[in-house]
Coordinates of N, CA and C in Angstrom, one line a residue:
X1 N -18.8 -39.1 -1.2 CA -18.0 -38.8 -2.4 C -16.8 -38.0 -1.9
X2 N -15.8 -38.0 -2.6 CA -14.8 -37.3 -2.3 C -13.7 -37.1 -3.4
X3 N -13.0 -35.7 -2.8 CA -12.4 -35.1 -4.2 C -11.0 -34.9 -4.0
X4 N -10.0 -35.1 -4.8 CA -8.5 -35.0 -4.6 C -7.8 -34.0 -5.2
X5 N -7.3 -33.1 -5.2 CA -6.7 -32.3 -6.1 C -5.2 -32.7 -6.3
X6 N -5.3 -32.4 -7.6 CA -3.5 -32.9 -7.9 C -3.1 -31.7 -7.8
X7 N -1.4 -31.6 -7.4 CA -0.4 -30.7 -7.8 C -0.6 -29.6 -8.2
X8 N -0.6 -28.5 -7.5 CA -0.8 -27.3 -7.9 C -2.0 -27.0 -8.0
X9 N -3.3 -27.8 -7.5 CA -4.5 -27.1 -7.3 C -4.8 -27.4 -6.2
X10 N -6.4 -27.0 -5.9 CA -6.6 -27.1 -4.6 C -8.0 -26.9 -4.8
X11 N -9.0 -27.9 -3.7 CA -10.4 -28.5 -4.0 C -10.8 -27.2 -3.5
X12 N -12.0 -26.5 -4.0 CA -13.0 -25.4 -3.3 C -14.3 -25.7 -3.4
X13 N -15.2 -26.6 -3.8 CA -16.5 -27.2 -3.4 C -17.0 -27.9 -3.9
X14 N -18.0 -28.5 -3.8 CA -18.9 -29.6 -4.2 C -20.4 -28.6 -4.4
X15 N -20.9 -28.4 -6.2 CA -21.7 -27.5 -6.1 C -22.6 -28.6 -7.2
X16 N -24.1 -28.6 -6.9 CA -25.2 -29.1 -7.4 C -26.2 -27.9 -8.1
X17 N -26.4 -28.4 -9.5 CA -27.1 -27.4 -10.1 C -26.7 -26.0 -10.1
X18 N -25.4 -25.6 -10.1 CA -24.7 -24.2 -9.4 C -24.6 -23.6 -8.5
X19 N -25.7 -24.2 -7.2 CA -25.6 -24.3 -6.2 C -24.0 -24.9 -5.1
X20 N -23.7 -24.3 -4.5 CA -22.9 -24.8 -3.6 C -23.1 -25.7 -2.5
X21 N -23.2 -27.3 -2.4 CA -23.5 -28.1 -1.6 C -22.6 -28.8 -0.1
X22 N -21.7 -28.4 -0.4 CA -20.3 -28.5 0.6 C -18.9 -28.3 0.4
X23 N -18.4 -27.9 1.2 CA -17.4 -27.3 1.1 C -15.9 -28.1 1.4
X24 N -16.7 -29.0 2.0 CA -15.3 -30.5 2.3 C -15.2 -30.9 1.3
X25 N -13.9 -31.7 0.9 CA -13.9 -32.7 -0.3 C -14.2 -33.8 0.0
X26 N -14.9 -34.3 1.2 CA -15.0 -35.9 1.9 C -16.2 -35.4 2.0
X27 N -17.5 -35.6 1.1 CA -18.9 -35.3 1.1 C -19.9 -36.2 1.6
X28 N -20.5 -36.2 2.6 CA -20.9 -38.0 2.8 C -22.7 -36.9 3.2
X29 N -23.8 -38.0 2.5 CA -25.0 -37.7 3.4 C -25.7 -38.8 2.0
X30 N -27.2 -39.0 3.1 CA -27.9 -40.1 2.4 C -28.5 -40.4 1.1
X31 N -28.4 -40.8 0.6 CA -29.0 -41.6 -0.7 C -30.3 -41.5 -0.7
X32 N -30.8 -40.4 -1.1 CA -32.7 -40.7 -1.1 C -32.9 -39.7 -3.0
X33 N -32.0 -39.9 -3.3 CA -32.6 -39.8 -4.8 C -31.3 -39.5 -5.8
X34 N -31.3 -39.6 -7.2 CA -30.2 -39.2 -8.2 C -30.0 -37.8 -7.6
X35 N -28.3 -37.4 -8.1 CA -27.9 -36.5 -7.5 C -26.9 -36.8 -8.5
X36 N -26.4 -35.0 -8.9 CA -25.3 -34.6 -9.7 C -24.6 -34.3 -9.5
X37 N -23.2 -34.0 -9.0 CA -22.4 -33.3 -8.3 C -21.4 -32.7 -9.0
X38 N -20.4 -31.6 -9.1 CA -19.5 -31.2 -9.8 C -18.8 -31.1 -8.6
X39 N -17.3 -31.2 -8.5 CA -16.0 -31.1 -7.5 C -15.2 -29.6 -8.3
X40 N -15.3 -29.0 -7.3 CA -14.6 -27.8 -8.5 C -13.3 -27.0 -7.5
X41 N -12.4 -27.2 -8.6 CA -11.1 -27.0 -8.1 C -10.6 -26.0 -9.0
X42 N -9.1 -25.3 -8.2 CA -8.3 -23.8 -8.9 C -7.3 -24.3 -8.9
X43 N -6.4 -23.3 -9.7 CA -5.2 -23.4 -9.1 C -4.7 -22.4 -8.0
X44 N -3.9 -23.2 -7.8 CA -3.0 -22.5 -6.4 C -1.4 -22.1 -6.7
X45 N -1.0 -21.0 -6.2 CA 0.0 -20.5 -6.3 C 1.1 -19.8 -5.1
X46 N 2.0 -20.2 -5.2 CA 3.1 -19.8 -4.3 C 3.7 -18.2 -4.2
X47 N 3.3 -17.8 -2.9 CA 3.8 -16.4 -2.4 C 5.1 -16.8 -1.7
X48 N 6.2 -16.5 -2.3 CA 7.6 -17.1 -1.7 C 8.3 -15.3 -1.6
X49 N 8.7 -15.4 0.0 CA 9.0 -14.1 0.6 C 10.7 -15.1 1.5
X50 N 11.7 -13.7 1.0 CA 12.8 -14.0 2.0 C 12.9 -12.5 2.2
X51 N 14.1 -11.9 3.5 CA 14.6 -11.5 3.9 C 16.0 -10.9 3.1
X52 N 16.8 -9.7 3.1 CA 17.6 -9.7 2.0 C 18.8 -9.7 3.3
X53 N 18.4 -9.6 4.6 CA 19.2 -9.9 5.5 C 18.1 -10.1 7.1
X54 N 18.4 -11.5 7.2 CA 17.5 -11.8 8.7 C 18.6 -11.2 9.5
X55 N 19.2 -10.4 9.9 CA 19.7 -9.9 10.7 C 19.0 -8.8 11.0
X56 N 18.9 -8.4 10.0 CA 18.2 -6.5 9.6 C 16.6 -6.4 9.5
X57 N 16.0 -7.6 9.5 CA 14.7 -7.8 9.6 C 13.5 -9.0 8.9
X58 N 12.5 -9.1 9.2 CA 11.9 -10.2 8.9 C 10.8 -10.2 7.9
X59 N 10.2 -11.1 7.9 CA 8.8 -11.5 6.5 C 8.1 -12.0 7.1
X60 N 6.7 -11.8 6.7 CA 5.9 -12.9 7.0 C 4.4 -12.8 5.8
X61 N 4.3 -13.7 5.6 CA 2.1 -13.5 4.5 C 3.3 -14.8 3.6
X62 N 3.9 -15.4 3.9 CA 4.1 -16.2 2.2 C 3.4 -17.2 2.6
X63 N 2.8 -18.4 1.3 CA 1.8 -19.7 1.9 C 1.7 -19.8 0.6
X64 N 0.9 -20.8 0.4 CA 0.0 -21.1 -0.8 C -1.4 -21.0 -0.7
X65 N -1.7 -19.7 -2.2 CA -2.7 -19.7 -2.0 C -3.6 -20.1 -3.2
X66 N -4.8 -20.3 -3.4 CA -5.2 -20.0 -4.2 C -5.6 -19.0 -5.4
X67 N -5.4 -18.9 -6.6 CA -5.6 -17.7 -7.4 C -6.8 -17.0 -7.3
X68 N -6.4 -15.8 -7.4 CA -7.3 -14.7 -7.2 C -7.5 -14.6 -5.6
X69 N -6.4 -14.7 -4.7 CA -6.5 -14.4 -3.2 C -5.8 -13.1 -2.8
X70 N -6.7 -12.1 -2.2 CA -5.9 -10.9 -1.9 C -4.9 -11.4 -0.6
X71 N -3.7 -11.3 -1.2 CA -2.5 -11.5 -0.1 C -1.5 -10.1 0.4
X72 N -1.0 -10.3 1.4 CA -0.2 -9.4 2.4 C 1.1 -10.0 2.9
X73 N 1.7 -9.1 2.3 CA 3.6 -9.3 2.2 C 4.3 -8.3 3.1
X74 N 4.6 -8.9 4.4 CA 4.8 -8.0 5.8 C 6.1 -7.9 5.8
X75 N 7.3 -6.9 5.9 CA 8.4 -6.6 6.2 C 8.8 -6.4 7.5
X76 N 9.5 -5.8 8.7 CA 9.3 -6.1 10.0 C 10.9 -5.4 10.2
X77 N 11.1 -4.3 10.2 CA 12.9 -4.3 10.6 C 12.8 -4.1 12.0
X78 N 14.5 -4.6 12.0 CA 14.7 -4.7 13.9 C 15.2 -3.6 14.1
X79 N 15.5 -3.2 15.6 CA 15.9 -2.1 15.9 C 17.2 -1.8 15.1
X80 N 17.5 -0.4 14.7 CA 18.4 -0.2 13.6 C 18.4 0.1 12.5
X81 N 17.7 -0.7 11.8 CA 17.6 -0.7 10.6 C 16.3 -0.1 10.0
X82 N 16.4 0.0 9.0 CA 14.7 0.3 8.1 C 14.9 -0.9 7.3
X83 N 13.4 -0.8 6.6 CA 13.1 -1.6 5.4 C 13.4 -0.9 4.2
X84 N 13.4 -1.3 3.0 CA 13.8 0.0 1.9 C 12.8 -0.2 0.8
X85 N 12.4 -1.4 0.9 CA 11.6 -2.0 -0.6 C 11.2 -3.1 -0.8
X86 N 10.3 -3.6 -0.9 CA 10.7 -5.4 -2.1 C 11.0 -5.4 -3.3
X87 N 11.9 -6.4 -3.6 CA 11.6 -6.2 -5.2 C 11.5 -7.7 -5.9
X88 N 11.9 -7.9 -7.0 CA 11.0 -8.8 -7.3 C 12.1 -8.8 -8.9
X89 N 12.8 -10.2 -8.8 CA 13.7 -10.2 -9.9 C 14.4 -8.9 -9.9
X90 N 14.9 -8.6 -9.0 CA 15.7 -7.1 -8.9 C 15.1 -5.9 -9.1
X91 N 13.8 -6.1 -9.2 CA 12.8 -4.9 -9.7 C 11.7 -4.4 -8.2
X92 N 12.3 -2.7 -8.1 CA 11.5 -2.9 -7.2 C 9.4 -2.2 -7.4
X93 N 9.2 -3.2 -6.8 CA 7.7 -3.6 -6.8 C 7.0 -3.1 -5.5
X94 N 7.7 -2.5 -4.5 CA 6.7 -1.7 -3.7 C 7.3 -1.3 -2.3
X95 N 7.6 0.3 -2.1 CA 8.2 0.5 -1.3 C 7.0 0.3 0.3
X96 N 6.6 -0.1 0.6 CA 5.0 -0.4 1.7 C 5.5 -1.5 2.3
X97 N 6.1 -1.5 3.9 CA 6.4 -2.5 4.5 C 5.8 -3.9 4.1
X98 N 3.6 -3.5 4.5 CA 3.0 -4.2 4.4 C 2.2 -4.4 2.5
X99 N 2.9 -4.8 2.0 CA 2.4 -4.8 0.4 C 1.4 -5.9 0.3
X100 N 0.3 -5.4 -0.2 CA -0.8 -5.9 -0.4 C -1.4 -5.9 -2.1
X101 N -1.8 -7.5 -2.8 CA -2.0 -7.2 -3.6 C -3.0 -8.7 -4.3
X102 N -3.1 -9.1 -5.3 CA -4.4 -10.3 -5.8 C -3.1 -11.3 -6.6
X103 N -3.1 -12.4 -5.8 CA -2.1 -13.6 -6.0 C -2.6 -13.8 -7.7
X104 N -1.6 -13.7 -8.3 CA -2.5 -14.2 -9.6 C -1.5 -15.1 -10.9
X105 N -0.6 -15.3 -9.8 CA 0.6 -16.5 -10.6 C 1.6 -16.4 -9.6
X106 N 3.1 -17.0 -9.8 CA 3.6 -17.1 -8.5 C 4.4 -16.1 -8.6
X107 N 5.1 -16.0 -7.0 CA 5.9 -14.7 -7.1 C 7.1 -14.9 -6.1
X108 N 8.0 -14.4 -6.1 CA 9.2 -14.4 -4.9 C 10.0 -12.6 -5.4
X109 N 9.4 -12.5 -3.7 CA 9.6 -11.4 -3.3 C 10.5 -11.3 -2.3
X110 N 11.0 -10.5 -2.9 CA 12.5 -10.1 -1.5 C 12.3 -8.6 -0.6
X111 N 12.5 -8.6 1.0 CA 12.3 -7.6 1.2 C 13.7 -7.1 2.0
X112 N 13.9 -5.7 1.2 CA 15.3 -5.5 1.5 C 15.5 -4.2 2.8
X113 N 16.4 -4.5 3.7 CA 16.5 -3.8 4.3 C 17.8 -3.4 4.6
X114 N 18.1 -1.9 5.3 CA 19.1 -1.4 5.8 C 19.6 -0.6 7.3
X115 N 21.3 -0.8 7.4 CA 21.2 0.7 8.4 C 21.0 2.0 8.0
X116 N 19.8 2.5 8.4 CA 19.3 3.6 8.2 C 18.8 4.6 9.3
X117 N 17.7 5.2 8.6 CA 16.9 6.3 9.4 C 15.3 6.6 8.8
X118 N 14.7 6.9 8.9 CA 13.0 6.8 8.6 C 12.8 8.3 8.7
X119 N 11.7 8.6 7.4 CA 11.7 10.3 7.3 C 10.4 9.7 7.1
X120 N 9.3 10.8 7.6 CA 8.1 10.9 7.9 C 7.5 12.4 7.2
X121 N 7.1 11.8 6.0 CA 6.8 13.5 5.6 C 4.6 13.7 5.4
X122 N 4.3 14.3 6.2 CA 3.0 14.7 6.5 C 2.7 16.1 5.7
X123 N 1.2 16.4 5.4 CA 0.6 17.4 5.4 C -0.3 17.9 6.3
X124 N 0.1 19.2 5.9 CA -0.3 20.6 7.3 C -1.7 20.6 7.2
X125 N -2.2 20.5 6.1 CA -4.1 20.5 5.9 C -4.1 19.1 5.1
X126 N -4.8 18.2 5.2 CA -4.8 16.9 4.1 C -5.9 18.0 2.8
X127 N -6.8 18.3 2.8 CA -7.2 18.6 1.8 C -6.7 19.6 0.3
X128 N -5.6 20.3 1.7 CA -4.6 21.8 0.8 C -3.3 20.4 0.0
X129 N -3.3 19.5 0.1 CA -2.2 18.8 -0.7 C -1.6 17.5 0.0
X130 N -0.7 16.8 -0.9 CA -0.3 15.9 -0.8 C 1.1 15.4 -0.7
X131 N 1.6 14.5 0.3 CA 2.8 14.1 0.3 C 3.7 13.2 0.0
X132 N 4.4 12.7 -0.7 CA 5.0 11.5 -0.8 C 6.9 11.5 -0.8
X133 N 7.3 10.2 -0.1 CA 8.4 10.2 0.1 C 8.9 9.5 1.1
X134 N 8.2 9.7 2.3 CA 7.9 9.2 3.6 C 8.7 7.5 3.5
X135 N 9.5 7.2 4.3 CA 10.1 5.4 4.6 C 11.2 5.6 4.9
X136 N 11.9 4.2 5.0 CA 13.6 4.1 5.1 C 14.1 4.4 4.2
X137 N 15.4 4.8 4.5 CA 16.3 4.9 4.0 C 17.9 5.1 5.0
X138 N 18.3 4.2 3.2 CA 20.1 3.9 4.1 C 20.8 5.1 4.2
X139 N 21.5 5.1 5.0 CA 22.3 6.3 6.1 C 23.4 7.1 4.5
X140 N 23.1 7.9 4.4 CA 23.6 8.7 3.7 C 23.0 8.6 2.1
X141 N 22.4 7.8 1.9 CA 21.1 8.3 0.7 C 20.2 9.4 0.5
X142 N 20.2 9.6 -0.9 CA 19.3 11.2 -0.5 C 17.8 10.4 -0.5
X143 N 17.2 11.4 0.2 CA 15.8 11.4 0.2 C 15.4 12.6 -0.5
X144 N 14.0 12.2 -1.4 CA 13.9 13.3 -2.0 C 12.3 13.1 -1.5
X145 N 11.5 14.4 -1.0 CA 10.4 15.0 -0.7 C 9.6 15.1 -1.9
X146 N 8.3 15.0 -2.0 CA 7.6 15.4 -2.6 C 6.2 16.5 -2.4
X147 N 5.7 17.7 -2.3 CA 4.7 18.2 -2.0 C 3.6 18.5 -3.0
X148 N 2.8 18.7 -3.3 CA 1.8 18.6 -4.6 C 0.8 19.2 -4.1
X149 N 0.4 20.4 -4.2 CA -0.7 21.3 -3.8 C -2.3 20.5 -4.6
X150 N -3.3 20.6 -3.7 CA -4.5 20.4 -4.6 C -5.0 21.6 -5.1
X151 N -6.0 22.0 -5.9 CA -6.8 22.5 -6.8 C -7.1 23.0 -5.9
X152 N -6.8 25.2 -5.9 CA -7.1 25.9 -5.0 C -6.3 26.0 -4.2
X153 N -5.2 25.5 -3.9 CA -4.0 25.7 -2.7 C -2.9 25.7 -3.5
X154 N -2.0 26.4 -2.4 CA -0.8 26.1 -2.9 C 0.6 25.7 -2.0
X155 N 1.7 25.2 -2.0 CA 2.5 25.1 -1.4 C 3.3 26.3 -0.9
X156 N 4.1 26.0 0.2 CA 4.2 27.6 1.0 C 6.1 27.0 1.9
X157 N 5.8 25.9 1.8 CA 7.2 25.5 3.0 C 7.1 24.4 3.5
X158 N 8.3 23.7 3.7 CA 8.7 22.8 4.9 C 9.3 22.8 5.8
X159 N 8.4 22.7 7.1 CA 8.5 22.4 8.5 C 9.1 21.7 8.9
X160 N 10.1 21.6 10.2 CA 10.3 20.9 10.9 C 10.5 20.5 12.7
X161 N 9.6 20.4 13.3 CA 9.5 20.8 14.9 C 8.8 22.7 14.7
X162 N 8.4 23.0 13.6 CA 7.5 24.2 13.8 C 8.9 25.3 13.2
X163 N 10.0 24.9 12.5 CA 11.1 25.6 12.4 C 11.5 25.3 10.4
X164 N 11.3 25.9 9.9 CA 11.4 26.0 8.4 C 12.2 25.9 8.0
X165 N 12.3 24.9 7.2 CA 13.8 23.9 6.6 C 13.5 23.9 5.1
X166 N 12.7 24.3 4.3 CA 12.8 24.4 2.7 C 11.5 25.0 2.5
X167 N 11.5 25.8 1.2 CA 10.5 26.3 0.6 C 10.3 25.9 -0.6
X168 N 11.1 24.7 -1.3 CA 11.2 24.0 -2.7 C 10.0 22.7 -2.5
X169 N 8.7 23.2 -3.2 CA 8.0 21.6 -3.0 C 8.6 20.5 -2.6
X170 N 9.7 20.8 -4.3 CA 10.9 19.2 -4.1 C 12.0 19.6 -3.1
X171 N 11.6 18.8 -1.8 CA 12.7 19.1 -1.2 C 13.9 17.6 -1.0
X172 N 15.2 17.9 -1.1 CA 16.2 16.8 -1.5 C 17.5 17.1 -0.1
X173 N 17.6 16.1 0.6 CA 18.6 16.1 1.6 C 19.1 14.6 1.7
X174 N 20.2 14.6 2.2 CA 21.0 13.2 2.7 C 20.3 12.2 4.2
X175 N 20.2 11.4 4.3 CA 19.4 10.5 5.3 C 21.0 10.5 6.3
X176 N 20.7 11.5 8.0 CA 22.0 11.1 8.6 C 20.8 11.1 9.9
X177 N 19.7 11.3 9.8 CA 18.7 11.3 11.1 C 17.2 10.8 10.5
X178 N 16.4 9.9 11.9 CA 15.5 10.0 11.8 C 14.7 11.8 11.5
X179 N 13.8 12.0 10.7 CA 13.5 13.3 10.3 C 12.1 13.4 10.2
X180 N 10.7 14.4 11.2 CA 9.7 14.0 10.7 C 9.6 15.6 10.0
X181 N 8.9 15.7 9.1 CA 8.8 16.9 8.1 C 6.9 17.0 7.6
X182 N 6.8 18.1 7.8 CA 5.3 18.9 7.2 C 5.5 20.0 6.1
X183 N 4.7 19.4 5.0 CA 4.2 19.9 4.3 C 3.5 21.4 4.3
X184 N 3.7 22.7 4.0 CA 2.4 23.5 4.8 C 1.7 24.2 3.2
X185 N 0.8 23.7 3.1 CA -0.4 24.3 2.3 C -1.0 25.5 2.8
X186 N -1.8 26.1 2.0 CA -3.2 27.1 2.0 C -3.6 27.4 0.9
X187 N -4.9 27.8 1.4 CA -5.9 28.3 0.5 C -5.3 29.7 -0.5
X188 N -5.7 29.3 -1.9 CA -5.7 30.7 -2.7 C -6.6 31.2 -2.6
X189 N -6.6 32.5 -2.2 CA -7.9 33.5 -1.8 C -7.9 34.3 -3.3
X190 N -9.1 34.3 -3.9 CA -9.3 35.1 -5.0 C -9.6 36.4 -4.5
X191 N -9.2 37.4 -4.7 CA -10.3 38.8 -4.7 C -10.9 39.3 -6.4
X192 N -12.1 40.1 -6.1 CA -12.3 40.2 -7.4 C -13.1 41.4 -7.2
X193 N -13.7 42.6 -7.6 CA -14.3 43.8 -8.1 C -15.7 43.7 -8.7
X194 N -16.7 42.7 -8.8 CA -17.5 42.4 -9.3 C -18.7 43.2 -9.5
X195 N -18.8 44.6 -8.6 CA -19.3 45.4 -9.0 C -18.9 46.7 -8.0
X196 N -18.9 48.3 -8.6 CA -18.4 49.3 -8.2 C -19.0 49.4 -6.5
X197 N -17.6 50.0 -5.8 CA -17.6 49.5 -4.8 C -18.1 48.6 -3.4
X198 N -17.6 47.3 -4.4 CA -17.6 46.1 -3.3 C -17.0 45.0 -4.0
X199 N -16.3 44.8 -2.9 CA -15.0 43.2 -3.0 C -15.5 42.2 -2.6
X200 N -15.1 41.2 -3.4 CA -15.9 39.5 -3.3 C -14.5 39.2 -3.5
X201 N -14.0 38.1 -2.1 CA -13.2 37.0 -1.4 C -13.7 35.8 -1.6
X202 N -13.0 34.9 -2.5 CA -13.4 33.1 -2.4 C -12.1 32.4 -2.2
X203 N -12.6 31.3 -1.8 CA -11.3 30.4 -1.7 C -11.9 28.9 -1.4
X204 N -11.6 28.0 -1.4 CA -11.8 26.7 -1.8 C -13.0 26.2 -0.5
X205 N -13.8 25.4 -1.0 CA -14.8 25.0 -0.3 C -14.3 24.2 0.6
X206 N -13.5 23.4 0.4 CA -13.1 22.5 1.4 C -12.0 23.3 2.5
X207 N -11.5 24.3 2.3 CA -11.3 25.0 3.5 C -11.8 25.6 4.6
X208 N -13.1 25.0 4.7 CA -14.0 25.1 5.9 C -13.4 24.8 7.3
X209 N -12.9 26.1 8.2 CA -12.5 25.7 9.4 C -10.8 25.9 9.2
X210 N -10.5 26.1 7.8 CA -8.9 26.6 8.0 C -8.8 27.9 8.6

């Protein structure tokens, strides 16, 4: 038996009684009794990726795939440049070189790149808070920093090579250098008086080892 998919689909098995019986659409084996077969096919959909300059860097994950396929949309800049974004009908849809997501109709994605510089912003404790901001960016754009203390911590400054360059969570500067920057958290220490003379110190559980 054998199964053809028209235009925009694509065959995915030969299943008996809900069972899955082969996975080719050219099904061949012997005749020793009635047999039911269903041919069961999806649609498929186009992951269409360009470059907003092949000079400045490359793409790669586009194909056709079938719906409901987790797919990966790779950006790649060459020396020089950064990546900045994809976007998608001029909208951008995900600053992550490597953007990963569930094909679920078609898409064309553009990934744009520039002459720039790459800022790297980390935290001093992962558990005392979080960072966001970190990628390319074009050569005289601001970058703007994000730091966000967790529950129990608080924010304290940003580092740079161990040398203190802002104490504003939000910190905002112009892109003229590659820049790596930390975050520096700590623990809020409570004191408290809980009964006449003697002091009780707490501070967050997950500060084990700060």
């Amino acid at each position: 038996v054998s199964a053809t998919a028209k235009s925009g689909y694509a065959f995915v098995n030969w299943t008996e009684g809900g069972e899955v019986v082969s996975s080719s659409p050219l099904y061949a084996f012997p005749a020793t009794a009635d047999r039911t077969l269903v041919a069961n096919f999806q649609p498929t959909y186009q992951l269409i990726l360009s470059s907003s300059s092949p000079t400045m860097g490359t793409v790669a994950g586009g194909n056709t795939f079938l719906i409901g396929t987790n797919v990966t949309a790779t950006a790649t800049a060459k020396p020089g440049y950064v990546f900045l974004n994809w976007t998608e009908a001029g909208s951008i849809v995900s600053t992550t070189p490597a953007f990963s997501f569930t094909l679920l109709n078609q898409r064309t994605l553009v990934a744009n790149f520039a002459a720039g510089f790459t800022v790297t912003a980390t935290s001093s404790f992962t558990p005392g808070g979080s960072v966001s901001g970190s990628g390319g960016y074009a050569t005289g754009s601001v970058v703007t920093l994000l730091a966000t203390p967790a529950a129990g911590y608080q924010f304290t400054h940003w580092t740079e090579g161990g040398t203190v360059v802002g104490s504003s969570n939000n910190f905002s500067f112009n892109a003229a250098a590659n820049r790596t920057l930390m975050a520096n958290f700590q623990p809020i220490v409570s004191i408290t008086n809980p009964n006449p003379g003697s002091i009780r110190f707490a501070w967050p559980e997950s500060a084990a080892g700060w």
